[in-house]
Amino acid sequence: MLSKATILAALIAYAEARFGQEQVPISAISAVQGGNAGAAATIAGAAISDLLGAANACAKLTRADQIVTELGGGADAIAAAIGMVTAEKNTNPFANGNVQNVCSDPALPVTAELRGITPLIDPAVDVDGGVAALSKQTAASPLDATGLSVFDLLTNAGFGDLVKGQAAAGGAAAGGAAAGNAGNANNGNAGNANNGNAGNANNGNAGNANNGNAGNANNGNNANDECDDGAAAGENAGNAGNAGNAGNAENAGNAGNVAGGAAQQSTIAGLDFGTCIPTIIFEGGLGGRPATEFTFQLADPVAKQGQQEALNPNIITNRVCDQLGNVCGANKAAIDACQAAKAQVQALGTRDKSTADAFNTALGFAGFVTNPDGGPADKPAAKRALKFRA
């Protein structure tokens, strides 16, 4: 009879083997030659989060459309996008019956070359390898997907009992355009968020609601102008146009450490991080997770666009360094310092508040608040010893 220790070791080994699937298509995306300078790296960094267990199943299809839309229709871009469509999403074998969510939105993906292709799923569920064989087949010779979702394709092929359909979240079905403008659904509310209800709109969101609106500052500011909120608009001017930051200015005690932090400067001479603050946070309850589940995330509301929170700090620190050059306009010294701080975090191997503190301190932001929503500053000590990969 197997001992409990043997069984536990086997379970942990299995979890390690199945987690980390988000890394599979990333190198192909970052190697695409088309698009603006740095665009491939930015999309590759964001794509990691689309394959994590908590991500919506349709997100990776929207990201695949973005690859073609922003990086062009070259052979390398199409191949990378197909790799994103077929990629296996991470799942937790110990939660929710290891359910294999598949996108049920018939509008996704939008790109014609990507339709009719089915994804891989956890081999522990696809025990006979039928789903894997279909994925390989359709990547080379797509099925007719007229009016059908990826979930429909798998169901029609006889695999409906292995997967569960999941609808696109928050208007993701807008296709390739949605990938670059994930938060634009809030355009119509930008003015309202800044107009009297700012405090309520921003409470608890610590900038999350403002992510998608980062490029839509004028929408909110138009409403402010009519309401004679010149002071609020002035505060926004220093925050790279984040439509919701007027509310954050009034809620300095709540989310000011995140949005307001954009005005902070590094204490290390010569490091110019441009329009962003390069810090990371660590707290429970991010992205709809349980309050007891702590994850890492970028603090800056603009830099973190398209990035989901992660259990693995290396995903977040890598994203910070990518965004400094691609979005924030940081100088070379700042980018080099970020790379060094990223390596330091990887060497530490920790996954708690001290991890975020080490990264922030290395960049000249010692003492930066890592739990801006006001919850516990760190997870219970007993849980810090567990090192599951995000």
Coordinates of C-alpha atoms in Angstrom, one line a residue:
M1 CA 0.0 0.0 0.0
L2 CA 1.4 3.4 -1.0
S3 CA 2.3 5.7 1.9
K4 CA 0.6 9.2 2.2
A5 CA 4.0 10.8 1.5
T6 CA 4.4 8.9 -1.7
I7 CA 0.9 9.8 -2.9
L8 CA 1.5 13.5 -2.0
A9 CA 4.8 13.5 -3.8
A10 CA 3.1 12.1 -6.9
L11 CA 0.3 14.7 -6.8
I12 CA 2.8 17.6 -6.4
A13 CA 4.9 16.2 -9.3
Y14 CA 1.7 16.1 -11.4
A15 CA 0.8 19.6 -10.6
E16 CA 4.2 20.9 -11.5
A17 CA 4.0 19.0 -14.8
R18 CA 0.7 20.5 -15.8
F19 CA 1.2 24.0 -14.5
G20 CA 3.4 26.2 -16.6
Q21 CA 1.5 25.5 -19.9
E22 CA 1.2 29.3 -20.4
Q23 CA 4.9 29.3 -21.5
V24 CA 4.4 27.0 -24.5
P25 CA 3.4 29.5 -27.3
I26 CA 5.1 32.6 -25.9
S27 CA 8.5 32.3 -27.6
A28 CA 6.8 32.1 -31.1
I29 CA 4.8 35.2 -30.4
S30 CA 7.8 37.2 -29.2
A31 CA 9.8 36.1 -32.3
V32 CA 7.3 37.5 -34.8
Q33 CA 9.0 40.2 -37.0
G34 CA 5.9 42.3 -38.0
G35 CA 4.3 45.2 -36.2
N36 CA 5.7 48.2 -34.4
A37 CA 9.0 47.9 -32.5
G38 CA 8.4 46.1 -29.2
A39 CA 4.8 45.1 -30.1
A40 CA 5.6 41.3 -30.3
A41 CA 7.3 41.3 -26.9
T42 CA 4.4 43.2 -25.4
I43 CA 1.8 40.8 -26.8
A44 CA 3.8 37.8 -25.8
G45 CA 4.1 39.1 -22.2
A46 CA 0.3 39.7 -22.0
A47 CA -0.5 36.3 -23.6
I48 CA 0.9 34.4 -20.6
S49 CA -2.0 35.6 -18.5
D50 CA -4.5 34.3 -21.0
L51 CA -3.4 30.8 -20.5
L52 CA -3.5 30.8 -16.7
G53 CA -6.2 28.7 -14.9
A54 CA -8.3 31.7 -13.8
A55 CA -8.4 33.3 -17.3
N56 CA -11.5 33.3 -19.4
A57 CA -11.3 30.6 -22.1
C58 CA -12.1 33.1 -24.8
A59 CA -9.3 35.5 -23.9
K60 CA -6.6 33.5 -25.7
L61 CA -8.7 33.6 -28.9
T62 CA -9.0 37.3 -28.6
R63 CA -5.2 37.5 -28.1
A64 CA -4.7 35.3 -31.1
D65 CA -6.7 37.8 -33.2
Q66 CA -4.5 40.6 -31.7
I67 CA -1.3 38.8 -32.9
V68 CA -2.5 39.0 -36.5
T69 CA -4.1 42.4 -36.2
E70 CA -1.1 44.1 -34.7
L71 CA 1.8 42.0 -36.0
G72 CA 0.5 41.5 -39.5
G73 CA -0.5 38.5 -41.6
G74 CA 3.0 37.1 -42.2
A75 CA 3.6 33.4 -41.9
D76 CA 5.3 33.8 -38.5
A77 CA 2.4 35.8 -37.1
I78 CA -0.2 33.3 -38.4
A79 CA 1.8 30.4 -37.0
A80 CA 2.2 32.1 -33.6
A81 CA -1.5 32.9 -33.5
I82 CA -2.4 29.3 -34.4
G83 CA -0.2 28.2 -31.5
M84 CA -2.2 30.5 -29.2
V85 CA -5.5 29.0 -30.4
T86 CA -4.2 25.4 -29.9
A87 CA -2.4 26.1 -26.6
E88 CA -3.5 24.2 -23.5
K89 CA -4.8 26.4 -20.8
N90 CA -3.5 25.8 -17.3
T91 CA -5.9 24.0 -15.0
N92 CA -5.8 23.1 -11.4
P93 CA -6.2 19.3 -11.1
F94 CA -7.3 19.7 -7.5
A95 CA -10.1 22.3 -8.0
N96 CA -13.5 22.3 -9.7
G97 CA -13.1 18.7 -10.9
N98 CA -10.3 19.8 -13.2
V99 CA -12.9 21.3 -15.5
Q100 CA -11.6 22.1 -19.1
N101 CA -13.2 25.4 -20.1
V102 CA -13.4 26.0 -23.8
C103 CA -14.7 29.2 -25.5
S104 CA -18.4 29.0 -26.5
D105 CA -18.5 32.3 -28.4
P106 CA -19.1 31.6 -32.1
A107 CA -17.6 35.0 -33.1
L108 CA -14.2 34.0 -31.8
P109 CA -11.6 33.9 -33.2
V110 CA -12.4 36.6 -35.8
T111 CA -9.4 36.0 -38.0
A112 CA -10.4 33.6 -40.9
E113 CA -7.1 31.7 -40.7
L114 CA -7.7 30.9 -37.1
R115 CA -11.2 29.6 -37.3
G116 CA -12.0 25.9 -37.2
I117 CA -9.0 25.1 -35.0
T118 CA -9.4 23.3 -31.7
P119 CA -7.2 23.4 -28.6
L120 CA -5.4 21.0 -26.5
I121 CA -6.7 20.1 -23.0
D122 CA -5.2 18.4 -20.0
P123 CA -4.0 14.9 -21.0
A124 CA -5.4 13.7 -17.7
V125 CA -8.8 14.5 -19.0
D126 CA -8.0 13.6 -22.7
V127 CA -6.9 10.1 -21.6
D128 CA -7.3 8.6 -25.1
G129 CA -5.6 11.5 -26.9
G130 CA -8.5 12.2 -29.1
V131 CA -8.7 15.9 -28.4
A132 CA -4.9 16.3 -28.9
A133 CA -5.2 14.5 -32.3
L134 CA -8.0 16.7 -33.4
S135 CA -6.1 19.8 -32.4
K136 CA -3.1 18.7 -34.4
Q137 CA -5.3 17.9 -37.4
T138 CA -7.3 21.1 -37.4
A139 CA -4.1 23.3 -37.0
A140 CA -3.1 21.9 -40.4
S141 CA -6.5 21.6 -41.9
P142 CA -9.2 23.6 -40.1
L143 CA -12.8 22.5 -39.8
D144 CA -15.7 24.4 -41.2
A145 CA -16.6 26.7 -38.3
T146 CA -19.3 28.8 -39.9
G147 CA -21.6 29.9 -37.0
L148 CA -19.8 27.5 -34.6
S149 CA -17.7 28.2 -31.5
V150 CA -14.6 26.2 -30.6
F151 CA -16.7 24.4 -28.0
D152 CA -19.2 23.5 -30.7
L153 CA -16.4 22.0 -32.8
L154 CA -15.3 19.8 -30.0
T155 CA -18.8 18.8 -29.1
N156 CA -19.6 17.9 -32.7
A157 CA -16.4 15.8 -32.8
G158 CA -17.7 13.8 -29.9
F159 CA -15.7 15.4 -27.0
G160 CA -18.5 17.4 -25.4
D161 CA -18.3 15.3 -22.3
L162 CA -14.7 16.3 -21.7
V163 CA -15.0 20.1 -22.0
K164 CA -17.3 22.8 -20.7
G165 CA -18.4 25.9 -22.7
Q166 CA -17.5 29.3 -21.3
A167 CA -18.8 32.6 -22.7
A168 CA -16.6 35.5 -23.4
A169 CA -16.2 37.9 -20.5
G170 CA -17.0 41.6 -20.7
G171 CA -17.4 42.1 -24.4
A172 CA -14.3 40.1 -25.4
A173 CA -16.2 39.0 -28.5
A174 CA -15.3 42.3 -30.2
G175 CA -12.5 40.4 -31.7
G176 CA -9.0 41.6 -32.6
A177 CA -9.9 45.2 -31.8
A178 CA -11.0 44.1 -28.3
A179 CA -7.5 42.7 -27.6
G180 CA -6.0 46.2 -27.7
N181 CA -8.9 48.0 -26.2
A182 CA -10.1 45.6 -23.5
G183 CA -11.4 48.4 -21.3
N184 CA -13.1 50.5 -23.9
A185 CA -16.5 49.2 -22.9
N186 CA -16.3 51.7 -20.1
N187 CA -16.1 54.7 -22.5
G188 CA -19.6 55.8 -21.8
N189 CA -19.1 55.7 -18.1
A190 CA -15.9 57.6 -18.0
G191 CA -17.6 60.9 -17.2
N192 CA -19.8 59.4 -14.6
A193 CA -16.9 57.8 -12.8
N194 CA -15.4 61.2 -12.4
N195 CA -18.6 63.0 -11.7
G196 CA -19.7 62.7 -8.1
N197 CA -19.5 59.0 -8.0
A198 CA -15.8 58.8 -8.3
G199 CA -15.2 57.7 -4.7
N200 CA -17.6 54.7 -5.1
A201 CA -16.5 53.8 -8.5
N202 CA -12.9 53.5 -7.5
N203 CA -13.3 52.0 -4.0
G204 CA -11.9 48.5 -3.9
N205 CA -10.9 48.6 -7.6
A206 CA -7.4 50.1 -7.0
G207 CA -7.2 51.0 -10.6
N208 CA -8.7 47.9 -12.1
A209 CA -11.7 49.7 -13.5
N210 CA -9.4 52.3 -15.0
N211 CA -7.2 49.8 -16.9
G212 CA -9.2 49.8 -20.0
N213 CA -9.9 53.5 -19.9
A214 CA -6.3 54.6 -19.8
G215 CA -6.5 55.7 -23.4
N216 CA -9.9 57.2 -23.1
A217 CA -9.0 60.1 -20.8
N218 CA -10.7 62.7 -23.0
N219 CA -14.1 61.0 -22.6
G220 CA -14.0 61.4 -18.9
N221 CA -12.5 64.8 -19.0
N222 CA -15.2 66.1 -21.3
A223 CA -17.7 65.3 -18.6
N224 CA -15.5 67.0 -16.0
D225 CA -15.2 70.2 -18.1
E226 CA -19.0 70.5 -18.2
C227 CA -19.1 70.0 -14.5
D228 CA -16.4 72.7 -13.9
D229 CA -14.1 70.1 -12.4
G230 CA -11.0 71.8 -13.7
A231 CA -9.1 70.8 -10.6
A232 CA -9.8 67.1 -11.2
A233 CA -8.8 67.4 -14.8
G234 CA -5.6 69.1 -13.6
E235 CA -4.8 66.1 -11.4
N236 CA -5.4 63.8 -14.3
A237 CA -2.9 65.6 -16.4
G238 CA -0.1 64.2 -14.3
N239 CA -1.4 60.7 -14.5
A240 CA -1.0 60.0 -18.2
G241 CA -4.7 60.5 -18.9
N242 CA -6.3 57.9 -16.7
A243 CA -9.9 58.8 -16.8
G244 CA -10.6 57.4 -13.3
N245 CA -7.7 59.0 -11.5
A246 CA -9.8 62.0 -10.4
G247 CA -11.6 59.6 -8.1
N248 CA -8.4 58.2 -6.9
A249 CA -7.2 61.6 -6.0
E250 CA -10.2 62.0 -3.7
N251 CA -9.7 58.5 -2.3
A252 CA -6.0 58.9 -1.4
G253 CA -6.5 56.6 1.6
N254 CA -7.9 53.8 -0.5
A255 CA -6.2 53.5 -3.9
G256 CA -3.8 56.4 -3.8
N257 CA -0.8 54.1 -3.3
V258 CA -1.5 52.6 -6.8
A259 CA -2.8 55.3 -9.0
G260 CA -1.3 58.2 -7.1
G261 CA 2.0 56.4 -7.0
A262 CA 2.6 57.4 -10.6
A263 CA 3.9 60.7 -9.3
Q264 CA 6.5 59.0 -7.2
Q265 CA 10.2 59.1 -8.2
S266 CA 12.8 56.5 -7.6
T267 CA 15.3 57.3 -4.8
I268 CA 18.1 55.9 -7.0
A269 CA 19.8 58.6 -9.0
G270 CA 19.7 58.2 -12.8
L271 CA 16.6 55.9 -12.9
D272 CA 13.9 57.5 -15.0
F273 CA 10.8 55.2 -15.3
G274 CA 9.0 57.6 -17.6
T275 CA 5.2 57.8 -17.1
C276 CA 5.0 54.6 -15.0
I277 CA 5.8 53.5 -11.5
P278 CA 7.6 50.1 -11.8
T279 CA 6.4 48.6 -8.5
I280 CA 4.5 45.4 -7.9
I281 CA 1.9 44.6 -5.3
F282 CA 1.0 41.4 -3.4
E283 CA -2.4 40.9 -1.9
G284 CA -5.4 38.6 -1.6
G285 CA -8.5 38.7 -3.6
L286 CA -7.1 40.2 -6.9
G287 CA -9.0 39.4 -10.1
G288 CA -12.0 37.9 -8.3
R289 CA -9.9 35.3 -6.4
P290 CA -10.7 34.4 -2.8
A291 CA -9.5 36.9 -0.3
T292 CA -7.2 34.2 1.1
E293 CA -5.4 33.6 -2.2
F294 CA -2.5 36.0 -2.6
T295 CA -1.1 36.9 -6.0
F296 CA 1.3 39.4 -7.6
Q297 CA 0.3 42.3 -10.0
L298 CA 1.8 45.4 -11.4
A299 CA 0.9 48.5 -9.4
D300 CA 0.7 51.0 -12.3
P301 CA -2.8 51.1 -13.8
V302 CA -1.5 51.8 -17.3
A303 CA 1.4 49.4 -17.3
K304 CA -0.7 46.5 -16.1
Q305 CA -3.2 46.7 -19.0
G306 CA -3.8 43.2 -20.4
Q307 CA -1.9 41.5 -17.6
Q308 CA -3.7 39.2 -15.2
E309 CA -2.5 38.7 -11.6
A310 CA -0.3 35.7 -11.1
L311 CA 0.9 33.4 -8.4
N312 CA 4.3 33.4 -10.0
P313 CA 6.1 36.7 -9.3
N314 CA 8.5 36.1 -12.3
I315 CA 5.6 36.6 -14.7
I316 CA 4.8 40.0 -13.2
T317 CA 8.4 41.3 -12.9
N318 CA 9.0 40.3 -16.5
R319 CA 5.9 42.3 -17.5
V320 CA 7.1 45.3 -15.6
C321 CA 10.4 45.3 -17.5
D322 CA 8.7 44.8 -20.9
Q323 CA 6.3 47.7 -20.3
L324 CA 9.0 50.1 -19.2
G325 CA 10.4 50.1 -22.7
N326 CA 7.3 49.5 -24.7
V327 CA 4.8 51.8 -22.9
C328 CA 6.3 53.9 -20.2
G329 CA 9.3 55.5 -22.0
A330 CA 11.8 54.6 -19.3
N331 CA 15.5 55.3 -19.9
K332 CA 18.1 52.5 -20.4
A333 CA 19.4 52.8 -16.8
A334 CA 15.9 52.1 -15.5
I335 CA 15.3 49.2 -17.8
D336 CA 18.6 47.7 -16.9
A337 CA 17.8 48.1 -13.2
C338 CA 14.5 46.4 -13.7
Q339 CA 16.2 43.4 -15.4
A340 CA 18.6 43.2 -12.4
A341 CA 15.7 43.3 -9.9
K342 CA 13.8 40.7 -11.9
A343 CA 16.8 38.4 -11.7
Q344 CA 17.0 39.0 -8.0
V345 CA 13.4 38.0 -7.5
Q346 CA 14.0 34.8 -9.5
A347 CA 17.0 34.0 -7.4
L348 CA 15.1 34.5 -4.2
G349 CA 12.4 32.0 -5.1
T350 CA 10.0 33.4 -2.5
R351 CA 6.3 34.1 -3.1
D352 CA 5.2 36.5 -0.4
K353 CA 5.3 40.1 0.6
S354 CA 9.1 40.0 1.0
T355 CA 9.3 39.2 -2.8
A356 CA 7.4 42.4 -3.8
D357 CA 9.4 44.4 -1.2
A358 CA 12.7 43.2 -2.6
F359 CA 11.8 44.1 -6.2
N360 CA 10.4 47.5 -5.3
T361 CA 13.4 48.3 -3.1
A362 CA 15.8 47.4 -5.8
L363 CA 14.2 50.0 -8.0
G364 CA 14.3 52.7 -5.4
F365 CA 10.7 52.4 -4.0
A366 CA 11.4 51.0 -0.5
G367 CA 8.3 50.9 1.7
F368 CA 5.9 51.0 -1.2
V369 CA 2.5 49.7 0.0
T370 CA 2.0 46.2 -1.5
N371 CA -1.6 45.8 -0.4
P372 CA -3.4 49.0 -1.6
D373 CA -6.9 47.5 -1.1
G374 CA -6.3 47.4 2.6
G375 CA -6.4 43.7 3.3
P376 CA -3.8 41.6 5.1
A377 CA -0.3 42.5 4.2
D378 CA 0.8 39.0 3.7
K379 CA -0.5 35.4 3.5
P380 CA -0.3 33.2 6.6
A381 CA 3.3 31.9 7.2
A382 CA 2.2 28.3 6.9
K383 CA 1.2 28.8 3.3
R384 CA 4.3 30.6 2.2
A385 CA 6.2 27.3 2.1
L386 CA 4.0 26.0 -0.7
K387 CA 5.5 26.8 -4.1
F388 CA 3.0 26.0 -6.8
R389 CA 3.7 27.6 -10.2
A390 CA 1.2 30.1 -11.5

